[in-house]
mmCIF file of C-alpha atoms and ligand atoms in Angstrom:
data_model
loop_
_atom_site.group_PDB
_atom_site.id
_atom_site.type_symbol
_atom_site.label_atom_id
_atom_site.label_comp_id
_atom_site.label_asym_id
_atom_site.label_seq_id
_atom_site.Cartn_x
_atom_site.Cartn_y
_atom_site.Cartn_z
ATOM 1 C CA MET A 1 -0.427 -0.132 0.207
ATOM 2 C CA SER A 2 0.856 3.232 -0.702
ATOM 3 C CA ILE A 3 -0.494 6.912 -0.168
ATOM 4 C CA LEU A 4 -1.493 6.773 -4.072
ATOM 5 C CA ASP A 5 -3.621 3.760 -3.200
ATOM 6 C CA VAL A 6 -5.993 5.800 -1.741
ATOM 7 C CA LYS A 7 -9.349 6.711 -3.663
ATOM 8 C CA ILE A 8 -9.532 10.426 -3.053
ATOM 9 C CA MET A 9 -5.857 10.651 -3.936
ATOM 10 C CA GLN A 10 -6.906 8.658 -7.239
ATOM 11 C CA ASP A 11 -9.379 10.455 -7.791
ATOM 12 C CA TYR A 12 -8.031 13.327 -7.628
ATOM 13 C CA ILE A 13 -5.129 12.679 -9.674
ATOM 14 C CA ARG A 14 -7.463 11.941 -12.568
ATOM 15 C CA ALA A 15 -8.785 14.932 -12.412
ATOM 16 C CA CYS A 16 -5.465 16.707 -13.126
ATOM 17 C CA ASN A 17 -5.072 14.855 -15.781
ATOM 18 C CA ASP A 18 -8.516 15.287 -17.229
ATOM 19 C CA GLY A 19 -8.146 18.440 -17.387
ATOM 20 C CA TRP A 20 -4.463 18.241 -18.962
ATOM 21 C CA GLU A 21 -6.119 16.476 -21.185
ATOM 22 C CA GLN A 22 -8.892 19.221 -21.483
ATOM 23 C CA GLY A 23 -6.215 21.532 -23.293
ATOM 24 C CA TRP A 24 -6.898 23.520 -19.973
ATOM 25 C CA HIS A 25 -3.503 23.624 -18.115
ATOM 26 C CA GLU A 26 -0.650 24.993 -20.624
ATOM 27 C CA ARG A 27 2.845 25.126 -18.769
ATOM 28 C CA ASN A 28 1.982 25.574 -15.124
ATOM 29 C CA GLY A 29 -1.445 26.955 -15.845
ATOM 30 C CA GLY A 30 -4.488 26.344 -13.882
ATOM 31 C CA ASN A 31 -4.524 24.392 -10.037
ATOM 32 C CA LEU A 32 -6.852 22.410 -8.055
ATOM 33 C CA THR A 33 -7.460 21.987 -4.103
ATOM 34 C CA TYR A 34 -9.950 20.008 -2.416
ATOM 35 C CA ARG A 35 -10.613 20.256 0.936
ATOM 36 C CA MET A 36 -10.697 16.820 2.701
ATOM 37 C CA ARG A 37 -13.067 14.221 4.883
ATOM 38 C CA ALA A 38 -12.177 13.238 7.975
ATOM 39 C CA GLU A 39 -12.459 9.767 7.017
ATOM 40 C CA GLU A 40 -10.210 10.445 3.563
ATOM 41 C CA VAL A 41 -7.237 12.438 6.071
ATOM 42 C CA GLU A 42 -7.405 9.243 8.617
ATOM 43 C CA ALA A 43 -6.777 6.769 5.221
ATOM 44 C CA CYS A 44 -3.937 9.323 4.394
ATOM 45 C CA ARG A 45 -2.363 10.478 7.819
ATOM 46 C CA PRO A 46 -0.075 6.947 8.220
ATOM 47 C CA TYR A 47 1.872 8.131 4.565
ATOM 48 C CA PHE A 48 2.305 12.103 5.619
ATOM 49 C CA ASN A 49 5.621 12.684 6.714
ATOM 50 C CA ALA A 50 7.103 15.307 9.517
ATOM 51 C CA PRO A 51 5.366 18.279 9.067
ATOM 52 C CA ARG A 52 7.032 20.999 7.459
ATOM 53 C CA GLU A 53 6.993 24.646 9.197
ATOM 54 C CA TRP A 54 3.575 26.540 9.402
ATOM 55 C CA VAL A 55 3.528 28.889 6.288
ATOM 56 C CA LYS A 56 1.307 32.748 7.538
ATOM 57 C CA MET A 57 -1.217 33.240 4.399
ATOM 58 C CA ASP A 58 -1.966 37.121 4.112
ATOM 59 C CA VAL A 59 -5.293 36.023 4.364
ATOM 60 C CA CYS A 60 -7.532 34.190 7.132
ATOM 61 C CA ALA A 61 -10.889 31.864 7.747
ATOM 62 C CA PRO A 62 -11.334 30.544 11.393
ATOM 63 C CA HIS A 63 -13.979 28.109 10.069
ATOM 64 C CA LEU A 64 -11.614 26.800 8.100
ATOM 65 C CA GLY A 65 -8.838 26.031 11.084
ATOM 66 C CA GLY A 66 -8.137 22.285 11.799
ATOM 67 C CA GLU A 67 -9.052 20.995 7.700
ATOM 68 C CA TYR A 68 -6.557 19.326 5.737
ATOM 69 C CA PHE A 69 -6.547 20.110 1.437
ATOM 70 C CA LEU A 70 -5.019 18.388 -1.373
ATOM 71 C CA THR A 71 -3.400 20.945 -3.563
ATOM 72 C CA THR A 72 -1.197 21.105 -6.560
ATOM 73 C CA GLY A 73 1.965 22.777 -6.283
ATOM 74 C CA SER A 74 3.436 26.225 -6.808
ATOM 75 C CA GLY A 75 5.004 26.003 -10.607
ATOM 76 C CA LYS A 76 3.963 22.591 -11.241
ATOM 77 C CA PHE A 77 3.030 21.346 -14.178
ATOM 78 C CA PHE A 78 -1.098 19.297 -14.820
ATOM 79 C CA ARG A 79 0.789 17.230 -17.257
ATOM 80 C CA ASN A 80 3.156 15.770 -14.662
ATOM 81 C CA VAL A 81 0.987 15.207 -11.622
ATOM 82 C CA VAL A 82 -0.079 11.594 -13.118
ATOM 83 C CA LEU A 83 3.705 10.660 -13.740
ATOM 84 C CA ASP A 84 5.017 12.095 -10.859
ATOM 85 C CA PRO A 85 2.406 13.036 -8.166
ATOM 86 C CA ALA A 86 4.908 13.705 -4.706
ATOM 87 C CA HIS A 87 6.773 17.176 -6.332
ATOM 88 C CA SER A 88 3.150 18.109 -8.137
ATOM 89 C CA ILE A 89 0.638 17.854 -5.632
ATOM 90 C CA GLY A 90 0.506 17.466 -1.415
ATOM 91 C CA ILE A 91 -0.809 17.820 1.394
ATOM 92 C CA VAL A 92 -1.615 20.669 3.664
ATOM 93 C CA GLU A 93 -2.627 21.379 7.467
ATOM 94 C CA ILE A 94 -4.560 24.946 8.012
ATOM 95 C CA ASN A 95 -3.534 26.061 11.689
ATOM 96 C CA ASP A 96 -6.401 26.299 13.985
ATOM 97 C CA GLU A 97 -6.284 30.001 13.625
ATOM 98 C CA GLY A 98 -6.771 29.476 9.646
ATOM 99 C CA ASN A 99 -4.270 31.474 8.323
ATOM 100 C CA ALA A 100 -1.173 29.533 8.290
ATOM 101 C CA TRP A 101 -0.883 26.286 6.092
ATOM 102 C CA ARG A 102 2.288 23.528 6.443
ATOM 103 C CA VAL A 103 2.640 20.869 4.347
ATOM 104 C CA VAL A 104 2.210 16.907 5.144
ATOM 105 C CA TRP A 105 2.910 15.209 2.574
ATOM 106 C CA GLY A 106 3.709 15.293 -1.581
ATOM 107 C CA LEU A 107 4.787 18.929 -2.735
ATOM 108 C CA GLU A 108 8.886 17.166 -2.043
ATOM 109 C CA ASN A 109 11.935 19.296 -2.650
ATOM 110 C CA GLY A 110 10.180 22.121 -0.716
ATOM 111 C CA ALA A 111 7.570 23.017 -3.188
ATOM 112 C CA ARG A 112 4.799 25.123 -1.849
ATOM 113 C CA PRO A 113 1.217 25.138 -2.489
ATOM 114 C CA THR A 114 -0.281 26.357 -5.521
ATOM 115 C CA SER A 115 0.741 30.329 -6.276
ATOM 116 C CA GLU A 116 -3.732 30.882 -5.973
ATOM 117 C CA PHE A 117 -4.038 29.484 -2.277
ATOM 118 C CA PRO A 118 -4.899 32.425 -0.934
ATOM 119 C CA SER A 119 -7.691 32.510 -3.602
ATOM 120 C CA HIS A 120 -8.787 28.627 -3.115
ATOM 121 C CA PHE A 121 -8.662 29.264 0.589
ATOM 122 C CA LEU A 122 -11.192 32.415 0.871
ATOM 123 C CA ASN A 123 -13.504 30.564 -2.154
ATOM 124 C CA HIS A 124 -13.600 27.374 -0.284
ATOM 125 C CA ALA A 125 -14.414 29.551 3.235
ATOM 126 C CA VAL A 126 -16.996 31.385 1.882
ATOM 127 C CA ARG A 127 -18.678 28.248 -0.611
ATOM 128 C CA VAL A 128 -18.832 26.185 2.829
ATOM 129 C CA LYS A 129 -20.885 28.842 4.431
ATOM 130 C CA ALA A 130 -22.750 29.768 1.283
ATOM 131 C CA THR A 131 -23.119 25.514 0.747
ATOM 132 C CA ASP A 132 -23.788 24.229 4.707
ATOM 133 C CA GLY A 133 -20.780 22.748 4.499
ATOM 134 C CA ALA A 134 -21.224 20.682 1.250
ATOM 135 C CA CYS A 135 -18.597 22.377 -0.812
ATOM 136 C CA ARG A 136 -15.337 20.374 -0.928
ATOM 137 C CA VAL A 137 -13.816 21.559 -4.315
ATOM 138 C CA ILE A 138 -12.155 24.407 -5.796
ATOM 139 C CA TYR A 139 -10.458 24.533 -9.432
ATOM 140 C CA HIS A 140 -9.005 27.651 -11.706
ATOM 141 C CA ALA A 141 -8.114 26.200 -15.815
ATOM 142 C CA HIS A 142 -7.405 28.572 -18.386
ATOM 143 C CA PRO A 143 -9.973 26.883 -21.021
ATOM 144 C CA ALA A 144 -9.730 29.198 -24.382
ATOM 145 C CA ASN A 145 -12.912 29.759 -25.534
ATOM 146 C CA ILE A 146 -14.451 31.432 -22.189
ATOM 147 C CA ILE A 147 -11.005 33.392 -21.934
ATOM 148 C CA ALA A 148 -12.037 34.594 -25.406
ATOM 149 C CA MET A 149 -15.883 35.756 -24.503
ATOM 150 C CA THR A 150 -13.800 37.615 -21.982
ATOM 151 C CA TYR A 151 -12.763 39.696 -25.436
ATOM 152 C CA THR A 152 -16.361 40.356 -26.921
ATOM 153 C CA LEU A 153 -19.200 40.993 -24.260
ATOM 154 C CA PRO A 154 -19.984 43.151 -21.171
ATOM 155 C CA LEU A 155 -18.057 41.872 -17.918
ATOM 156 C CA THR A 156 -21.006 41.669 -16.243
ATOM 157 C CA ALA A 157 -22.171 38.836 -14.671
ATOM 158 C CA LYS A 158 -25.777 39.544 -16.313
ATOM 159 C CA ALA A 159 -24.110 39.372 -20.047
ATOM 160 C CA PHE A 160 -21.710 36.136 -19.459
ATOM 161 C CA SER A 161 -24.556 34.019 -17.600
ATOM 162 C CA ARG A 162 -27.055 35.110 -20.221
ATOM 163 C CA ALA A 163 -24.682 33.985 -22.784
ATOM 164 C CA LEU A 164 -23.696 30.948 -21.661
ATOM 165 C CA TRP A 165 -27.592 29.591 -21.036
ATOM 166 C CA GLN A 166 -28.358 30.717 -24.592
ATOM 167 C CA SER A 167 -25.655 28.444 -25.664
ATOM 168 C CA ALA A 168 -26.473 25.313 -24.495
ATOM 169 C CA THR A 169 -30.080 24.065 -23.675
ATOM 170 C CA GLU A 170 -28.682 21.891 -20.351
ATOM 171 C CA CYS A 171 -26.951 25.469 -19.017
ATOM 172 C CA PRO A 172 -29.947 27.033 -17.350
ATOM 173 C CA VAL A 173 -30.075 23.242 -15.189
ATOM 174 C CA VAL A 174 -26.191 22.685 -14.444
ATOM 175 C CA PHE A 175 -25.640 26.169 -13.013
ATOM 176 C CA PRO A 176 -29.237 28.156 -12.989
ATOM 177 C CA GLY A 177 -27.502 30.729 -10.798
ATOM 178 C CA GLY A 178 -25.228 31.508 -13.530
ATOM 179 C CA VAL A 179 -21.476 33.191 -13.611
ATOM 180 C CA GLY A 180 -19.626 35.872 -11.876
ATOM 181 C CA VAL A 181 -17.150 37.864 -13.114
ATOM 182 C CA VAL A 182 -14.215 39.385 -12.176
ATOM 183 C CA PRO A 183 -12.803 42.254 -13.928
ATOM 184 C CA TRP A 184 -8.512 41.603 -14.801
ATOM 185 C CA MET A 185 -6.576 41.821 -11.809
ATOM 186 C CA VAL A 186 -2.646 40.967 -11.270
ATOM 187 C CA PRO A 187 -2.921 37.056 -10.656
ATOM 188 C CA GLY A 188 -1.882 35.632 -7.115
ATOM 189 C CA GLY A 189 -2.870 38.035 -4.567
ATOM 190 C CA ALA A 190 -5.328 38.607 -1.717
ATOM 191 C CA ASP A 191 -6.644 41.397 -3.776
ATOM 192 C CA ILE A 192 -7.784 39.256 -6.484
ATOM 193 C CA ALA A 193 -8.443 36.492 -4.295
ATOM 194 C CA LEU A 194 -11.172 38.810 -1.766
ATOM 195 C CA ALA A 195 -13.049 39.511 -5.489
ATOM 196 C CA THR A 196 -12.977 36.651 -6.289
ATOM 197 C CA SER A 197 -14.591 35.357 -3.152
ATOM 198 C CA LYS A 198 -16.628 38.356 -3.299
ATOM 199 C CA GLN A 199 -18.121 36.729 -6.292
ATOM 200 C CA MET A 200 -18.378 33.389 -4.739
ATOM 201 C CA GLU A 201 -20.800 34.581 -2.341
ATOM 202 C CA GLU A 202 -23.353 34.406 -5.101
ATOM 203 C CA PHE A 203 -21.819 32.412 -7.711
ATOM 204 C CA GLU A 204 -20.680 28.756 -8.280
ATOM 205 C CA ALA A 205 -18.394 29.609 -10.912
ATOM 206 C CA VAL A 206 -16.476 33.224 -11.391
ATOM 207 C CA VAL A 207 -14.663 33.924 -14.649
ATOM 208 C CA TRP A 208 -11.351 35.618 -14.350
ATOM 209 C CA ALA A 209 -11.227 38.021 -17.500
ATOM 210 C CA HIS A 210 -8.183 37.477 -20.012
ATOM 211 C CA HIS A 211 -7.171 34.702 -17.482
ATOM 212 C CA GLY A 212 -9.591 31.818 -16.473
ATOM 213 C CA LEU A 213 -12.356 30.375 -14.939
ATOM 214 C CA PHE A 214 -13.081 29.494 -11.148
ATOM 215 C CA CYS A 215 -15.383 26.708 -10.108
ATOM 216 C CA SER A 216 -16.773 25.397 -6.677
ATOM 217 C CA GLY A 217 -18.365 21.975 -5.760
ATOM 218 C CA PRO A 218 -19.346 19.279 -3.647
ATOM 219 C CA ASP A 219 -16.732 16.691 -5.179
ATOM 220 C CA LEU A 220 -14.263 16.510 -7.783
ATOM 221 C CA ASP A 221 -16.686 15.065 -10.249
ATOM 222 C CA ILE A 222 -19.181 17.890 -10.326
ATOM 223 C CA THR A 223 -17.208 20.619 -10.293
ATOM 224 C CA PHE A 224 -14.682 18.999 -12.904
ATOM 225 C CA GLY A 225 -18.304 18.875 -14.854
ATOM 226 C CA LEU A 226 -19.370 22.566 -14.392
ATOM 227 C CA MET A 227 -15.710 23.190 -15.642
ATOM 228 C CA HIS A 228 -16.570 21.285 -18.888
ATOM 229 C CA THR A 229 -20.525 22.555 -19.127
ATOM 230 C CA ILE A 230 -19.444 26.120 -18.958
ATOM 231 C CA GLU A 231 -16.126 25.399 -20.959
ATOM 232 C CA LYS A 232 -18.160 23.517 -24.130
ATOM 233 C CA ALA A 233 -21.029 26.441 -23.464
ATOM 234 C CA ALA A 234 -18.024 29.478 -24.817
ATOM 235 C CA GLU A 235 -17.271 27.206 -27.877
ATOM 236 C CA ILE A 236 -20.684 27.447 -28.840
ATOM 237 C CA TYR A 237 -21.231 30.572 -27.902
ATOM 238 C CA ASN A 238 -17.374 32.210 -30.462
ATOM 239 C CA LEU A 239 -18.519 29.307 -32.689
ATOM 240 C CA VAL A 240 -21.926 30.979 -33.058
ATOM 241 C CA MET A 241 -20.032 34.206 -33.294
ATOM 242 C CA SER A 242 -17.692 33.631 -35.781
ATOM 243 C CA THR A 243 -19.312 31.732 -38.344
ATOM 244 C CA GLY A 244 -22.052 33.827 -38.152
ATOM 245 C CA GLY A 245 -20.529 36.931 -38.442
ATOM 246 C CA GLY A 246 -22.071 38.014 -35.139
ATOM 247 C CA LYS A 247 -25.718 37.292 -36.569
ATOM 248 C CA VAL A 248 -28.039 34.837 -34.676
ATOM 249 C CA LEU A 249 -31.199 34.031 -36.451
ATOM 250 C CA GLN A 250 -32.887 31.841 -33.095
ATOM 251 C CA THR A 251 -31.784 31.667 -29.929
ATOM 252 C CA ILE A 252 -32.818 29.827 -26.821
ATOM 253 C CA THR A 253 -35.563 32.756 -25.563
ATOM 254 C CA ASP A 254 -36.109 33.839 -21.566
ATOM 255 C CA GLU A 255 -39.568 32.478 -22.672
ATOM 256 C CA ASN A 256 -37.476 28.719 -22.743
ATOM 257 C CA LEU A 257 -35.184 29.573 -20.549
ATOM 258 C CA LEU A 258 -38.119 29.763 -17.863
ATOM 259 C CA ALA A 259 -39.087 26.853 -19.108
ATOM 260 C CA ILE A 260 -36.321 24.920 -18.731
ATOM 261 C CA ALA A 261 -35.653 25.856 -15.129
ATOM 262 C CA LYS A 262 -39.900 25.055 -14.840
ATOM 263 C CA ASP A 263 -39.756 21.676 -15.975
ATOM 264 C CA PHE A 264 -36.338 21.210 -14.370
ATOM 265 C CA GLY A 265 -37.144 22.406 -11.148
ATOM 266 C CA VAL A 266 -34.274 24.463 -10.423
ATOM 267 C CA GLN A 267 -34.216 28.180 -9.758
ATOM 268 C CA LEU A 268 -33.273 30.615 -12.253
ATOM 269 C CA ARG A 269 -31.531 33.687 -11.792
ATOM 270 C CA GLU A 270 -34.349 35.723 -13.761
ATOM 271 C CA ASP A 271 -32.801 39.556 -13.060
ATOM 272 C CA PHE A 272 -30.520 37.730 -15.321
ATOM 273 C CA LEU A 273 -33.317 37.887 -18.108
ATOM 274 C CA ASP A 274 -34.102 40.729 -20.314
HETATM 275 O O1 LIG B 1 -1.013 28.537 -11.335
HETATM 276 O O2 LIG B 1 -2.643 30.064 -13.387
HETATM 277 O O3 LIG B 1 -3.328 31.791 -11.964
HETATM 278 C C1 LIG B 1 -0.999 29.526 -12.128
HETATM 279 C C2 LIG B 1 -2.380 29.841 -12.331
HETATM 280 C C3 LIG B 1 -2.417 31.134 -12.198
HETATM 281 ZN ZN1 LIG B 2 -4.571 31.071 -13.642
#
């Protein structure tokens, strides 16, 4: 047995590789964090190394004190996760105050959690509250089509949510709450982390203009599926705009969107309709 035989490790590594295979993770692009269940921590604990030193963060979330997160490493490539997990990903423990982390497994040779760990951490903090503790995953990727849309659409939650909903019939069912948008900001720091987590109070997915997408969810399948669904809708949107030269003859109307919401029993954000 090794830690790599534990199911959550296998599922997490598979999610990283699936993202690589989708083309969402050029070079060291993107990052994935997972808040482990108590039983998953116990299954992994026999393989933990002696903990490293505590590293203080600029952000704080006391209700995440004592949690353990699986995280991709700063500067590490998703492409390499499946080949070399111990150097590419790791497990960090959060201190009781919720303002520092320390590595307990992986991230070998002194690697650190993703440069976006402050954003992930604050997003977890907000989504855990917004979902009564159900949220466990924050996933950031660089899918080309959703990024391309941030050059041609107003950077508002309404414009993006509506355009995506109208691009594929399943969208209003998969993300009836819509998506948030953060304008262009310097990545990696506390400012973009705060701006993103503010959006995450309302939305389970947030677009970063000219950069990528953040998705949240209760497990790896649902969160990966949300990223996949949004990016596919964005691809359709861009195909329509480019093949039709911006001319649309017919679309999914606001009435259609309401009919879907009614039949599927989901609460669509109606203030995003015209
Ligand atoms: O890890 O995606 O936003 C590289 C990034 C930073
Ligand atoms: Zn990024």
